[in-house]
Amino acid sequence: MGFIDVDSDRFESAQSNGEPMESFRNILVGVDFGEAGSLSAGSRLAVEQARWIAANERARVTLLHSTRFDEYWSVSEGDFSDRMPYEASAARVALEAARASLRDAGIEVEIEYSEQRAWLAIVERVIRSGVDLVLVGKRSDREHDGRLLGSVAQKLVRKCPCAVWVVKPGAPARIARLLAATDLSPVGDRVVSLAASLAEQWSAELHVVHALQLPLSVQIEGPDAERQYTAESRTAAVAEIESRLSPALKKSAELHVGLTSPSRAILECADRLKPELVVMGTIARGGVAGLMLGNTAERMLGRLDCSLLTVKPDDFACPIELGRT
């Protein structure tokens, strides 16, 4: 397998197709706490990320915390526990401090509590209030049996109808390098447009990855047919991606075309480029709301060593209906 890296100079004069860049006006941050009652590392960074985005886009922010606690694995006790792992009063102080820091930056912000499961509270708030971006911290610790935690993020990627940004603890609040993955579908176009907009805001490097897969019929025809198909597909991919780039993009973009599966193309590019953020789309297959079996974005959650921003297609069918949960 190899990547064909298109000359970045070709992107310097890329023109937008006239459609508006995606933007965020209503941001929701799902907040959780550590055992001491302070914001978890992921939540702290998610709040900082929201601060940067909201300040640039004049968006409002909601800090949402679920007070519901089911049995969980306590690292300090080395056993399962159904007790609240922190003092509620300490958590409220920490949340108020986060709100105050955002307000000091001139951002409109509110706090909301819910007794529902965290992922469900977030999804219902998105539906009810027209939220267009959810930020949550990535859980990087492991359960006692070695399984990665992160069920909230997985459910949001699968079920939440808006964009979901899963922030890796320790990542910088300001992004220097983005990797956008596109399959040249409408949602892939949205991914590239959004990534270009973010790259423009941060003056960041923009890299775009696309996986080419040879149809069996082409493979049967032999090497000459494979070379022709690859060249034509590469040209079409470059043209479509160029059409989504903003002319105001300060940094040049670089396209990486991999002759492999989408998952491997993304992982190999991420390993080589070390981006702080990967942007990619999700799909809902078979017309079944919330069913994305084998979805590449969901699989990437536990495999990427960086933050992940997922974008839903316009026809995404959310499986949650208000009043029926």
PDB file of C-alpha atoms in Angstrom:
ATOM      1  CA  MET A   1       0.000   0.000   0.000  1.00  0.00           C
ATOM      2  CA  GLY A   2       1.223   3.493  -0.752  1.00  0.00           C
ATOM      3  CA  PHE A   3       0.107   7.103  -0.581  1.00  0.00           C
ATOM      4  CA  ILE A   4       0.189   9.540  -3.463  1.00  0.00           C
ATOM      5  CA  ASP A   5       0.865  12.977  -1.950  1.00  0.00           C
ATOM      6  CA  VAL A   6      -0.442  15.634  -4.304  1.00  0.00           C
ATOM      7  CA  ASP A   7       1.727  18.735  -4.720  1.00  0.00           C
ATOM      8  CA  SER A   8       0.450  21.227  -2.156  1.00  0.00           C
ATOM      9  CA  ASP A   9       1.087  24.168  -4.506  1.00  0.00           C
ATOM     10  CA  ARG A  10      -2.008  23.122  -6.458  1.00  0.00           C
ATOM     11  CA  PHE A  11      -4.164  24.131  -3.497  1.00  0.00           C
ATOM     12  CA  GLU A  12      -2.881  27.683  -3.098  1.00  0.00           C
ATOM     13  CA  SER A  13      -5.407  29.080  -5.579  1.00  0.00           C
ATOM     14  CA  ALA A  14      -8.240  26.658  -4.810  1.00  0.00           C
ATOM     15  CA  GLN A  15     -11.615  28.323  -5.076  1.00  0.00           C
ATOM     16  CA  SER A  16     -14.670  27.741  -2.914  1.00  0.00           C
ATOM     17  CA  ASN A  17     -17.800  26.527  -4.659  1.00  0.00           C
ATOM     18  CA  GLY A  18     -19.714  29.456  -3.183  1.00  0.00           C
ATOM     19  CA  GLU A  19     -21.362  27.547  -0.345  1.00  0.00           C
ATOM     20  CA  PRO A  20     -20.926  29.015   3.163  1.00  0.00           C
ATOM     21  CA  MET A  21     -18.329  27.490   5.445  1.00  0.00           C
ATOM     22  CA  GLU A  22     -19.761  25.493   8.329  1.00  0.00           C
ATOM     23  CA  SER A  23     -19.851  27.305  11.638  1.00  0.00           C
ATOM     24  CA  PHE A  24     -20.951  26.634  15.197  1.00  0.00           C
ATOM     25  CA  ARG A  25     -23.332  28.946  17.061  1.00  0.00           C
ATOM     26  CA  ASN A  26     -24.705  26.735  19.828  1.00  0.00           C
ATOM     27  CA  ILE A  27     -22.109  24.584  21.626  1.00  0.00           C
ATOM     28  CA  LEU A  28     -22.729  21.979  24.314  1.00  0.00           C
ATOM     29  CA  VAL A  29     -19.924  20.662  26.519  1.00  0.00           C
ATOM     30  CA  GLY A  30     -20.553  17.405  28.372  1.00  0.00           C
ATOM     31  CA  VAL A  31     -18.715  17.747  31.690  1.00  0.00           C
ATOM     32  CA  ASP A  32     -17.623  15.055  34.121  1.00  0.00           C
ATOM     33  CA  PHE A  33     -15.450  15.059  37.226  1.00  0.00           C
ATOM     34  CA  GLY A  34     -12.614  13.114  38.779  1.00  0.00           C
ATOM     35  CA  GLU A  35     -12.763  11.524  42.204  1.00  0.00           C
ATOM     36  CA  ALA A  36     -11.553  14.761  43.853  1.00  0.00           C
ATOM     37  CA  GLY A  37     -14.467  16.775  42.489  1.00  0.00           C
ATOM     38  CA  SER A  38     -12.433  18.721  39.934  1.00  0.00           C
ATOM     39  CA  LEU A  39     -13.126  18.653  36.208  1.00  0.00           C
ATOM     40  CA  SER A  40     -11.664  15.594  34.539  1.00  0.00           C
ATOM     41  CA  ALA A  41      -8.684  16.188  32.242  1.00  0.00           C
ATOM     42  CA  GLY A  42     -10.846  15.631  29.169  1.00  0.00           C
ATOM     43  CA  SER A  43     -13.565  17.989  30.401  1.00  0.00           C
ATOM     44  CA  ARG A  44     -11.062  20.729  31.190  1.00  0.00           C
ATOM     45  CA  LEU A  45      -9.715  20.602  27.663  1.00  0.00           C
ATOM     46  CA  ALA A  46     -13.217  20.382  26.177  1.00  0.00           C
ATOM     47  CA  VAL A  47     -14.117  23.618  28.011  1.00  0.00           C
ATOM     48  CA  GLU A  48     -10.944  25.290  26.738  1.00  0.00           C
ATOM     49  CA  GLN A  49     -11.686  24.098  23.204  1.00  0.00           C
ATOM     50  CA  ALA A  50     -15.223  25.488  23.492  1.00  0.00           C
ATOM     51  CA  ARG A  51     -13.785  28.799  24.697  1.00  0.00           C
ATOM     52  CA  TRP A  52     -11.620  29.106  21.589  1.00  0.00           C
ATOM     53  CA  ILE A  53     -14.407  28.193  19.170  1.00  0.00           C
ATOM     54  CA  ALA A  54     -17.065  30.324  20.872  1.00  0.00           C
ATOM     55  CA  ALA A  55     -14.801  33.375  21.004  1.00  0.00           C
ATOM     56  CA  ASN A  56     -14.046  33.078  17.280  1.00  0.00           C
ATOM     57  CA  GLU A  57     -17.602  32.334  16.165  1.00  0.00           C
ATOM     58  CA  ARG A  58     -19.511  34.301  18.828  1.00  0.00           C
ATOM     59  CA  ALA A  59     -21.280  31.147  19.883  1.00  0.00           C
ATOM     60  CA  ARG A  60     -23.083  30.452  23.138  1.00  0.00           C
ATOM     61  CA  VAL A  61     -22.034  27.560  25.354  1.00  0.00           C
ATOM     62  CA  THR A  62     -23.913  25.183  27.643  1.00  0.00           C
ATOM     63  CA  LEU A  63     -22.045  23.154  30.261  1.00  0.00           C
ATOM     64  CA  LEU A  64     -24.083  20.011  30.910  1.00  0.00           C
ATOM     65  CA  HIS A  65     -23.403  17.525  33.698  1.00  0.00           C
ATOM     66  CA  SER A  66     -25.246  14.301  34.431  1.00  0.00           C
ATOM     67  CA  THR A  67     -25.655  13.650  38.160  1.00  0.00           C
ATOM     68  CA  ARG A  68     -26.614  10.043  37.531  1.00  0.00           C
ATOM     69  CA  PHE A  69     -24.113   7.473  38.776  1.00  0.00           C
ATOM     70  CA  ASP A  70     -24.298   3.800  38.018  1.00  0.00           C
ATOM     71  CA  GLU A  71     -21.849   1.205  39.268  1.00  0.00           C
ATOM     72  CA  TYR A  72     -18.350   2.131  38.140  1.00  0.00           C
ATOM     73  CA  TRP A  73     -14.793   0.917  38.599  1.00  0.00           C
ATOM     74  CA  SER A  74     -13.050   2.986  41.279  1.00  0.00           C
ATOM     75  CA  VAL A  75      -9.340   3.355  40.587  1.00  0.00           C
ATOM     76  CA  SER A  76      -8.584   4.430  44.167  1.00  0.00           C
ATOM     77  CA  GLU A  77     -10.529   1.563  45.773  1.00  0.00           C
ATOM     78  CA  GLY A  78      -9.655  -1.079  43.192  1.00  0.00           C
ATOM     79  CA  ASP A  79     -13.208  -2.353  43.111  1.00  0.00           C
ATOM     80  CA  PHE A  80     -16.686  -1.605  41.806  1.00  0.00           C
ATOM     81  CA  SER A  81     -18.602   1.121  43.617  1.00  0.00           C
ATOM     82  CA  ASP A  82     -22.052   2.688  43.334  1.00  0.00           C
ATOM     83  CA  ARG A  83     -21.161   5.692  45.489  1.00  0.00           C
ATOM     84  CA  MET A  84     -20.778   9.164  43.994  1.00  0.00           C
ATOM     85  CA  PRO A  85     -17.019   9.428  43.372  1.00  0.00           C
ATOM     86  CA  TYR A  86     -16.823  13.097  44.426  1.00  0.00           C
ATOM     87  CA  GLU A  87     -18.472  15.658  46.634  1.00  0.00           C
ATOM     88  CA  ALA A  88     -21.359  17.335  44.835  1.00  0.00           C
ATOM     89  CA  SER A  89     -20.495  20.683  46.396  1.00  0.00           C
ATOM     90  CA  ALA A  90     -16.911  20.523  45.088  1.00  0.00           C
ATOM     91  CA  ALA A  91     -18.160  19.648  41.622  1.00  0.00           C
ATOM     92  CA  ARG A  92     -20.567  22.573  41.591  1.00  0.00           C
ATOM     93  CA  VAL A  93     -17.773  24.941  42.618  1.00  0.00           C
ATOM     94  CA  ALA A  94     -15.603  23.620  39.778  1.00  0.00           C
ATOM     95  CA  LEU A  95     -18.437  23.991  37.274  1.00  0.00           C
ATOM     96  CA  GLU A  96     -19.184  27.541  38.401  1.00  0.00           C
ATOM     97  CA  ALA A  97     -15.509  28.391  38.024  1.00  0.00           C
ATOM     98  CA  ALA A  98     -15.574  27.054  34.456  1.00  0.00           C
ATOM     99  CA  ARG A  99     -18.624  29.179  33.690  1.00  0.00           C
ATOM    100  CA  ALA A 100     -16.966  32.266  35.182  1.00  0.00           C
ATOM    101  CA  SER A 101     -13.848  31.762  33.058  1.00  0.00           C
ATOM    102  CA  LEU A 102     -15.955  31.597  29.894  1.00  0.00           C
ATOM    103  CA  ARG A 103     -17.967  34.666  30.869  1.00  0.00           C
ATOM    104  CA  ASP A 104     -14.731  36.573  31.504  1.00  0.00           C
ATOM    105  CA  ALA A 105     -13.933  35.897  27.837  1.00  0.00           C
ATOM    106  CA  GLY A 106     -17.240  37.522  26.820  1.00  0.00           C
ATOM    107  CA  ILE A 107     -18.976  34.231  26.045  1.00  0.00           C
ATOM    108  CA  GLU A 108     -22.650  33.619  26.796  1.00  0.00           C
ATOM    109  CA  VAL A 109     -22.734  30.459  28.932  1.00  0.00           C
ATOM    110  CA  GLU A 110     -25.147  28.496  31.091  1.00  0.00           C
ATOM    111  CA  ILE A 111     -24.980  25.414  33.307  1.00  0.00           C
ATOM    112  CA  GLU A 112     -27.459  22.563  33.096  1.00  0.00           C
ATOM    113  CA  TYR A 113     -27.797  19.438  35.238  1.00  0.00           C
ATOM    114  CA  SER A 114     -29.589  16.237  34.323  1.00  0.00           C
ATOM    115  CA  GLU A 115     -30.462  13.019  36.145  1.00  0.00           C
ATOM    116  CA  GLN A 116     -30.438  11.049  32.888  1.00  0.00           C
ATOM    117  CA  ARG A 117     -27.533   9.043  31.588  1.00  0.00           C
ATOM    118  CA  ALA A 118     -24.924  11.449  30.246  1.00  0.00           C
ATOM    119  CA  TRP A 119     -25.168  10.480  26.576  1.00  0.00           C
ATOM    120  CA  LEU A 120     -28.969  10.564  26.618  1.00  0.00           C
ATOM    121  CA  ALA A 121     -29.089  13.927  28.392  1.00  0.00           C
ATOM    122  CA  ILE A 122     -26.738  15.347  25.751  1.00  0.00           C
ATOM    123  CA  VAL A 123     -28.679  13.949  22.788  1.00  0.00           C
ATOM    124  CA  GLU A 124     -32.019  15.201  24.114  1.00  0.00           C
ATOM    125  CA  ARG A 125     -30.536  18.644  24.791  1.00  0.00           C
ATOM    126  CA  VAL A 126     -29.222  18.726  21.204  1.00  0.00           C
ATOM    127  CA  ILE A 127     -32.658  17.874  19.815  1.00  0.00           C
ATOM    128  CA  ARG A 128     -34.485  20.276  22.102  1.00  0.00           C
ATOM    129  CA  SER A 129     -32.234  23.297  21.676  1.00  0.00           C
ATOM    130  CA  GLY A 130     -30.713  23.037  18.212  1.00  0.00           C
ATOM    131  CA  VAL A 131     -27.150  22.483  19.400  1.00  0.00           C
ATOM    132  CA  ASP A 132     -24.762  22.208  16.444  1.00  0.00           C
ATOM    133  CA  LEU A 133     -21.600  21.014  18.226  1.00  0.00           C
ATOM    134  CA  VAL A 134     -21.037  18.722  21.214  1.00  0.00           C
ATOM    135  CA  LEU A 135     -17.656  18.522  22.936  1.00  0.00           C
ATOM    136  CA  VAL A 136     -16.762  15.752  25.375  1.00  0.00           C
ATOM    137  CA  GLY A 137     -13.500  14.563  26.852  1.00  0.00           C
ATOM    138  CA  LYS A 138     -11.987  11.311  25.646  1.00  0.00           C
ATOM    139  CA  ARG A 139     -11.696   8.703  28.383  1.00  0.00           C
ATOM    140  CA  SER A 140      -8.183   7.299  28.101  1.00  0.00           C
ATOM    141  CA  ASP A 141      -8.120   5.216  31.285  1.00  0.00           C
ATOM    142  CA  ARG A 142      -9.012   1.525  31.292  1.00  0.00           C
ATOM    143  CA  GLU A 143     -11.336  -0.634  33.294  1.00  0.00           C
ATOM    144  CA  HIS A 144     -10.028  -3.380  35.564  1.00  0.00           C
ATOM    145  CA  ASP A 145     -10.271  -5.904  32.736  1.00  0.00           C
ATOM    146  CA  GLY A 146      -8.364  -3.719  30.267  1.00  0.00           C
ATOM    147  CA  ARG A 147     -11.309  -2.437  28.223  1.00  0.00           C
ATOM    148  CA  LEU A 148     -11.148   1.177  27.151  1.00  0.00           C
ATOM    149  CA  LEU A 149     -13.707   3.414  28.803  1.00  0.00           C
ATOM    150  CA  GLY A 150     -15.605   5.800  26.582  1.00  0.00           C
ATOM    151  CA  SER A 151     -19.139   4.510  26.155  1.00  0.00           C
ATOM    152  CA  VAL A 152     -20.534   8.059  26.272  1.00  0.00           C
ATOM    153  CA  ALA A 153     -18.394   9.155  23.324  1.00  0.00           C
ATOM    154  CA  GLN A 154     -19.255   6.000  21.374  1.00  0.00           C
ATOM    155  CA  LYS A 155     -22.977   6.504  21.869  1.00  0.00           C
ATOM    156  CA  LEU A 156     -22.737  10.163  20.873  1.00  0.00           C
ATOM    157  CA  VAL A 157     -20.855   9.335  17.677  1.00  0.00           C
ATOM    158  CA  ARG A 158     -23.547   6.788  16.883  1.00  0.00           C
ATOM    159  CA  LYS A 159     -26.722   8.573  18.017  1.00  0.00           C
ATOM    160  CA  CYS A 160     -26.188  12.338  18.398  1.00  0.00           C
ATOM    161  CA  PRO A 161     -27.635  14.238  15.406  1.00  0.00           C
ATOM    162  CA  CYS A 162     -25.036  17.030  15.380  1.00  0.00           C
ATOM    163  CA  ALA A 163     -21.246  17.187  15.096  1.00  0.00           C
ATOM    164  CA  VAL A 164     -19.411  15.529  18.001  1.00  0.00           C
ATOM    165  CA  TRP A 165     -15.900  16.546  19.039  1.00  0.00           C
ATOM    166  CA  VAL A 166     -14.177  13.982  21.284  1.00  0.00           C
ATOM    167  CA  VAL A 167     -11.237  15.768  22.888  1.00  0.00           C
ATOM    168  CA  LYS A 168      -8.119  13.855  23.864  1.00  0.00           C
ATOM    169  CA  PRO A 169      -6.744  14.860  27.302  1.00  0.00           C
ATOM    170  CA  GLY A 170      -3.390  16.549  26.958  1.00  0.00           C
ATOM    171  CA  ALA A 171      -4.026  17.842  23.441  1.00  0.00           C
ATOM    172  CA  PRO A 172      -3.512  21.573  22.796  1.00  0.00           C
ATOM    173  CA  ALA A 173      -6.599  23.801  22.792  1.00  0.00           C
ATOM    174  CA  ARG A 174      -5.352  25.449  19.603  1.00  0.00           C
ATOM    175  CA  ILE A 175      -4.899  23.081  16.682  1.00  0.00           C
ATOM    176  CA  ALA A 176      -1.758  23.249  14.530  1.00  0.00           C
ATOM    177  CA  ARG A 177      -2.481  20.361  12.133  1.00  0.00           C
ATOM    178  CA  LEU A 178      -5.787  18.851  10.989  1.00  0.00           C
ATOM    179  CA  LEU A 179      -6.453  15.695   9.027  1.00  0.00           C
ATOM    180  CA  ALA A 180      -9.787  15.543   7.161  1.00  0.00           C
ATOM    181  CA  ALA A 181     -10.987  12.177   5.838  1.00  0.00           C
ATOM    182  CA  THR A 182     -13.320  12.218   2.855  1.00  0.00           C
ATOM    183  CA  ASP A 183     -14.997   9.511   0.801  1.00  0.00           C
ATOM    184  CA  LEU A 184     -16.172  12.153  -1.732  1.00  0.00           C
ATOM    185  CA  SER A 185     -19.778  11.768  -0.566  1.00  0.00           C
ATOM    186  CA  PRO A 186     -21.867  14.806   0.509  1.00  0.00           C
ATOM    187  CA  VAL A 187     -20.858  14.276   4.134  1.00  0.00           C
ATOM    188  CA  GLY A 188     -17.246  13.992   2.977  1.00  0.00           C
ATOM    189  CA  ASP A 189     -17.626  17.397   1.328  1.00  0.00           C
ATOM    190  CA  ARG A 190     -18.932  18.791   4.610  1.00  0.00           C
ATOM    191  CA  VAL A 191     -15.924  17.326   6.425  1.00  0.00           C
ATOM    192  CA  VAL A 192     -13.443  19.036   4.104  1.00  0.00           C
ATOM    193  CA  SER A 193     -15.350  22.327   4.227  1.00  0.00           C
ATOM    194  CA  LEU A 194     -15.438  22.269   8.025  1.00  0.00           C
ATOM    195  CA  ALA A 195     -11.799  21.283   8.350  1.00  0.00           C
ATOM    196  CA  ALA A 196     -10.792  24.071   5.952  1.00  0.00           C
ATOM    197  CA  SER A 197     -12.765  26.576   8.010  1.00  0.00           C
ATOM    198  CA  LEU A 198     -11.080  25.441  11.235  1.00  0.00           C
ATOM    199  CA  ALA A 199      -7.648  25.472   9.576  1.00  0.00           C
ATOM    200  CA  GLU A 200      -8.293  29.019   8.424  1.00  0.00           C
ATOM    201  CA  GLN A 201      -9.264  30.134  11.932  1.00  0.00           C
ATOM    202  CA  TRP A 202      -6.218  28.540  13.539  1.00  0.00           C
ATOM    203  CA  SER A 203      -3.766  29.196  10.696  1.00  0.00           C
ATOM    204  CA  ALA A 204      -3.222  25.450  10.842  1.00  0.00           C
ATOM    205  CA  GLU A 205      -1.956  22.904   8.342  1.00  0.00           C
ATOM    206  CA  LEU A 206      -4.753  21.119   6.502  1.00  0.00           C
ATOM    207  CA  HIS A 207      -4.272  17.570   5.260  1.00  0.00           C
ATOM    208  CA  VAL A 208      -6.960  15.622   3.407  1.00  0.00           C
ATOM    209  CA  VAL A 209      -6.933  11.852   3.094  1.00  0.00           C
ATOM    210  CA  HIS A 210      -8.952   9.769   0.651  1.00  0.00           C
ATOM    211  CA  ALA A 211      -8.878   5.998   0.198  1.00  0.00           C
ATOM    212  CA  LEU A 212      -9.054   4.528  -3.280  1.00  0.00           C
ATOM    213  CA  GLN A 213     -10.258   0.965  -3.564  1.00  0.00           C
ATOM    214  CA  LEU A 214      -9.995  -0.957  -6.805  1.00  0.00           C
ATOM    215  CA  PRO A 215     -13.201  -2.675  -7.942  1.00  0.00           C
ATOM    216  CA  LEU A 216     -12.814  -6.401  -8.543  1.00  0.00           C
ATOM    217  CA  SER A 217     -13.697  -5.898 -12.207  1.00  0.00           C
ATOM    218  CA  VAL A 218     -10.730  -3.559 -12.630  1.00  0.00           C
ATOM    219  CA  GLN A 219      -8.366  -5.931 -10.825  1.00  0.00           C
ATOM    220  CA  ILE A 220      -9.411  -8.740 -13.154  1.00  0.00           C
ATOM    221  CA  GLU A 221      -8.494  -6.621 -16.203  1.00  0.00           C
ATOM    222  CA  GLY A 222      -4.897  -6.381 -15.042  1.00  0.00           C
ATOM    223  CA  PRO A 223      -2.190  -3.807 -14.172  1.00  0.00           C
ATOM    224  CA  ASP A 224      -2.866  -1.408 -17.044  1.00  0.00           C
ATOM    225  CA  ALA A 225      -6.533  -1.093 -16.106  1.00  0.00           C
ATOM    226  CA  GLU A 226      -5.564  -0.628 -12.450  1.00  0.00           C
ATOM    227  CA  ARG A 227      -3.155   2.210 -13.294  1.00  0.00           C
ATOM    228  CA  GLN A 228      -5.732   3.942 -15.474  1.00  0.00           C
ATOM    229  CA  TYR A 229      -8.486   3.630 -12.866  1.00  0.00           C
ATOM    230  CA  THR A 230      -6.185   4.912 -10.107  1.00  0.00           C
ATOM    231  CA  ALA A 231      -5.068   7.916 -12.162  1.00  0.00           C
ATOM    232  CA  GLU A 232      -8.625   8.862 -13.139  1.00  0.00           C
ATOM    233  CA  SER A 233      -9.942   8.405  -9.586  1.00  0.00           C
ATOM    234  CA  ARG A 234      -7.095  10.470  -8.192  1.00  0.00           C
ATOM    235  CA  THR A 235      -7.827  13.322 -10.623  1.00  0.00           C
ATOM    236  CA  ALA A 236     -11.523  13.267  -9.725  1.00  0.00           C
ATOM    237  CA  ALA A 237     -10.721  13.256  -5.998  1.00  0.00           C
ATOM    238  CA  VAL A 238      -8.376  16.235  -6.312  1.00  0.00           C
ATOM    239  CA  ALA A 239     -10.947  18.232  -8.304  1.00  0.00           C
ATOM    240  CA  GLU A 240     -13.738  17.620  -5.817  1.00  0.00           C
ATOM    241  CA  ILE A 241     -11.624  18.385  -2.768  1.00  0.00           C
ATOM    242  CA  GLU A 242     -10.297  21.571  -4.365  1.00  0.00           C
ATOM    243  CA  SER A 243     -13.877  22.723  -4.901  1.00  0.00           C
ATOM    244  CA  ARG A 244     -14.442  22.620  -1.128  1.00  0.00           C
ATOM    245  CA  LEU A 245     -11.400  24.678  -0.106  1.00  0.00           C
ATOM    246  CA  SER A 246     -11.790  28.303   0.907  1.00  0.00           C
ATOM    247  CA  PRO A 247      -9.789  30.806  -1.157  1.00  0.00           C
ATOM    248  CA  ALA A 248      -8.959  32.564   2.105  1.00  0.00           C
ATOM    249  CA  LEU A 249      -7.165  29.522   3.471  1.00  0.00           C
ATOM    250  CA  LYS A 250      -3.750  30.815   4.473  1.00  0.00           C
ATOM    251  CA  LYS A 251      -1.965  27.495   4.748  1.00  0.00           C
ATOM    252  CA  SER A 252      -1.743  25.237   1.727  1.00  0.00           C
ATOM    253  CA  ALA A 253      -3.536  21.910   1.948  1.00  0.00           C
ATOM    254  CA  GLU A 254      -2.009  18.576   1.103  1.00  0.00           C
ATOM    255  CA  LEU A 255      -3.935  15.618  -0.269  1.00  0.00           C
ATOM    256  CA  HIS A 256      -3.016  12.028   0.578  1.00  0.00           C
ATOM    257  CA  VAL A 257      -4.555   9.313  -1.594  1.00  0.00           C
ATOM    258  CA  GLY A 258      -4.167   5.806  -0.200  1.00  0.00           C
ATOM    259  CA  LEU A 259      -4.727   2.582  -2.111  1.00  0.00           C
ATOM    260  CA  THR A 260      -6.222   0.822   0.887  1.00  0.00           C
ATOM    261  CA  SER A 261      -9.249   0.694   3.171  1.00  0.00           C
ATOM    262  CA  PRO A 262     -10.572   3.949   4.703  1.00  0.00           C
ATOM    263  CA  SER A 263      -9.612   2.847   8.236  1.00  0.00           C
ATOM    264  CA  ARG A 264      -6.042   2.030   7.298  1.00  0.00           C
ATOM    265  CA  ALA A 265      -5.670   5.202   5.222  1.00  0.00           C
ATOM    266  CA  ILE A 266      -6.748   7.353   8.173  1.00  0.00           C
ATOM    267  CA  LEU A 267      -4.630   5.503  10.731  1.00  0.00           C
ATOM    268  CA  GLU A 268      -1.497   5.503   8.577  1.00  0.00           C
ATOM    269  CA  CYS A 269      -1.845   9.208   7.799  1.00  0.00           C
ATOM    270  CA  ALA A 270      -2.516  10.035  11.438  1.00  0.00           C
ATOM    271  CA  ASP A 271       0.527   8.036  12.528  1.00  0.00           C
ATOM    272  CA  ARG A 272       2.734   9.752   9.962  1.00  0.00           C
ATOM    273  CA  LEU A 273       1.427  13.315  10.290  1.00  0.00           C
ATOM    274  CA  LYS A 274       0.620  13.396  14.047  1.00  0.00           C
ATOM    275  CA  PRO A 275      -2.397  15.750  13.726  1.00  0.00           C
ATOM    276  CA  GLU A 276      -4.039  17.131  16.839  1.00  0.00           C
ATOM    277  CA  LEU A 277      -7.462  16.631  15.264  1.00  0.00           C
ATOM    278  CA  VAL A 278      -8.990  14.201  12.758  1.00  0.00           C
ATOM    279  CA  VAL A 279     -12.262  15.262  11.101  1.00  0.00           C
ATOM    280  CA  MET A 280     -14.437  12.619   9.467  1.00  0.00           C
ATOM    281  CA  GLY A 281     -18.028  11.770   8.637  1.00  0.00           C
ATOM    282  CA  THR A 282     -20.375   9.122   9.961  1.00  0.00           C
ATOM    283  CA  ILE A 283     -23.068   7.156   8.200  1.00  0.00           C
ATOM    284  CA  ALA A 284     -26.382   5.542   9.124  1.00  0.00           C
ATOM    285  CA  ARG A 285     -26.756   2.340   7.145  1.00  0.00           C
ATOM    286  CA  GLY A 286     -29.833   0.555   5.917  1.00  0.00           C
ATOM    287  CA  GLY A 287     -32.191   3.356   6.876  1.00  0.00           C
ATOM    288  CA  VAL A 288     -32.227   2.175  10.507  1.00  0.00           C
ATOM    289  CA  ALA A 289     -31.975   5.104  12.903  1.00  0.00           C
ATOM    290  CA  GLY A 290     -28.746   5.063  14.895  1.00  0.00           C
ATOM    291  CA  LEU A 291     -27.475   1.806  13.344  1.00  0.00           C
ATOM    292  CA  MET A 292     -23.947   2.219  12.031  1.00  0.00           C
ATOM    293  CA  LEU A 293     -22.524  -1.274  12.156  1.00  0.00           C
ATOM    294  CA  GLY A 294     -18.951  -1.243  10.992  1.00  0.00           C
ATOM    295  CA  ASN A 295     -18.874   2.545  10.904  1.00  0.00           C
ATOM    296  CA  THR A 296     -15.301   3.770  10.421  1.00  0.00           C
ATOM    297  CA  ALA A 297     -15.732   6.801  12.717  1.00  0.00           C
ATOM    298  CA  GLU A 298     -16.857   4.669  15.639  1.00  0.00           C
ATOM    299  CA  ARG A 299     -13.922   2.297  15.201  1.00  0.00           C
ATOM    300  CA  MET A 300     -11.493   5.229  15.139  1.00  0.00           C
ATOM    301  CA  LEU A 301     -12.436   6.324  18.687  1.00  0.00           C
ATOM    302  CA  GLY A 302     -10.326   3.686  20.378  1.00  0.00           C
ATOM    303  CA  ARG A 303      -7.528   3.673  17.832  1.00  0.00           C
ATOM    304  CA  LEU A 304      -6.627   7.302  17.134  1.00  0.00           C
ATOM    305  CA  ASP A 305      -4.144   8.934  19.478  1.00  0.00           C
ATOM    306  CA  CYS A 306      -5.650  12.381  18.952  1.00  0.00           C
ATOM    307  CA  SER A 307      -8.950  14.260  19.154  1.00  0.00           C
ATOM    308  CA  LEU A 308     -11.741  13.300  16.763  1.00  0.00           C
ATOM    309  CA  LEU A 309     -14.479  15.485  15.238  1.00  0.00           C
ATOM    310  CA  THR A 310     -17.307  13.552  13.588  1.00  0.00           C
ATOM    311  CA  VAL A 311     -19.896  15.035  11.224  1.00  0.00           C
ATOM    312  CA  LYS A 312     -23.333  13.552  10.501  1.00  0.00           C
ATOM    313  CA  PRO A 313     -24.894  13.396   7.019  1.00  0.00           C
ATOM    314  CA  ASP A 314     -27.904  15.615   6.316  1.00  0.00           C
ATOM    315  CA  ASP A 315     -30.224  12.605   6.216  1.00  0.00           C
ATOM    316  CA  PHE A 316     -29.030  11.171   9.531  1.00  0.00           C
ATOM    317  CA  ALA A 317     -31.921   9.578  11.448  1.00  0.00           C
ATOM    318  CA  CYS A 318     -31.542  10.076  15.198  1.00  0.00           C
ATOM    319  CA  PRO A 319     -32.903   7.080  17.157  1.00  0.00           C
ATOM    320  CA  ILE A 320     -33.952   9.231  20.131  1.00  0.00           C
ATOM    321  CA  GLU A 321     -37.383  10.830  20.270  1.00  0.00           C
ATOM    322  CA  LEU A 322     -38.224  13.335  23.004  1.00  0.00           C
ATOM    323  CA  GLY A 323     -40.780  12.009  25.448  1.00  0.00           C
ATOM    324  CA  ARG A 324     -40.125   8.345  24.543  1.00  0.00           C
ATOM    325  CA  THR A 325     -37.011   7.675  26.575  1.00  0.00           C
TER     326      THR A 325
END
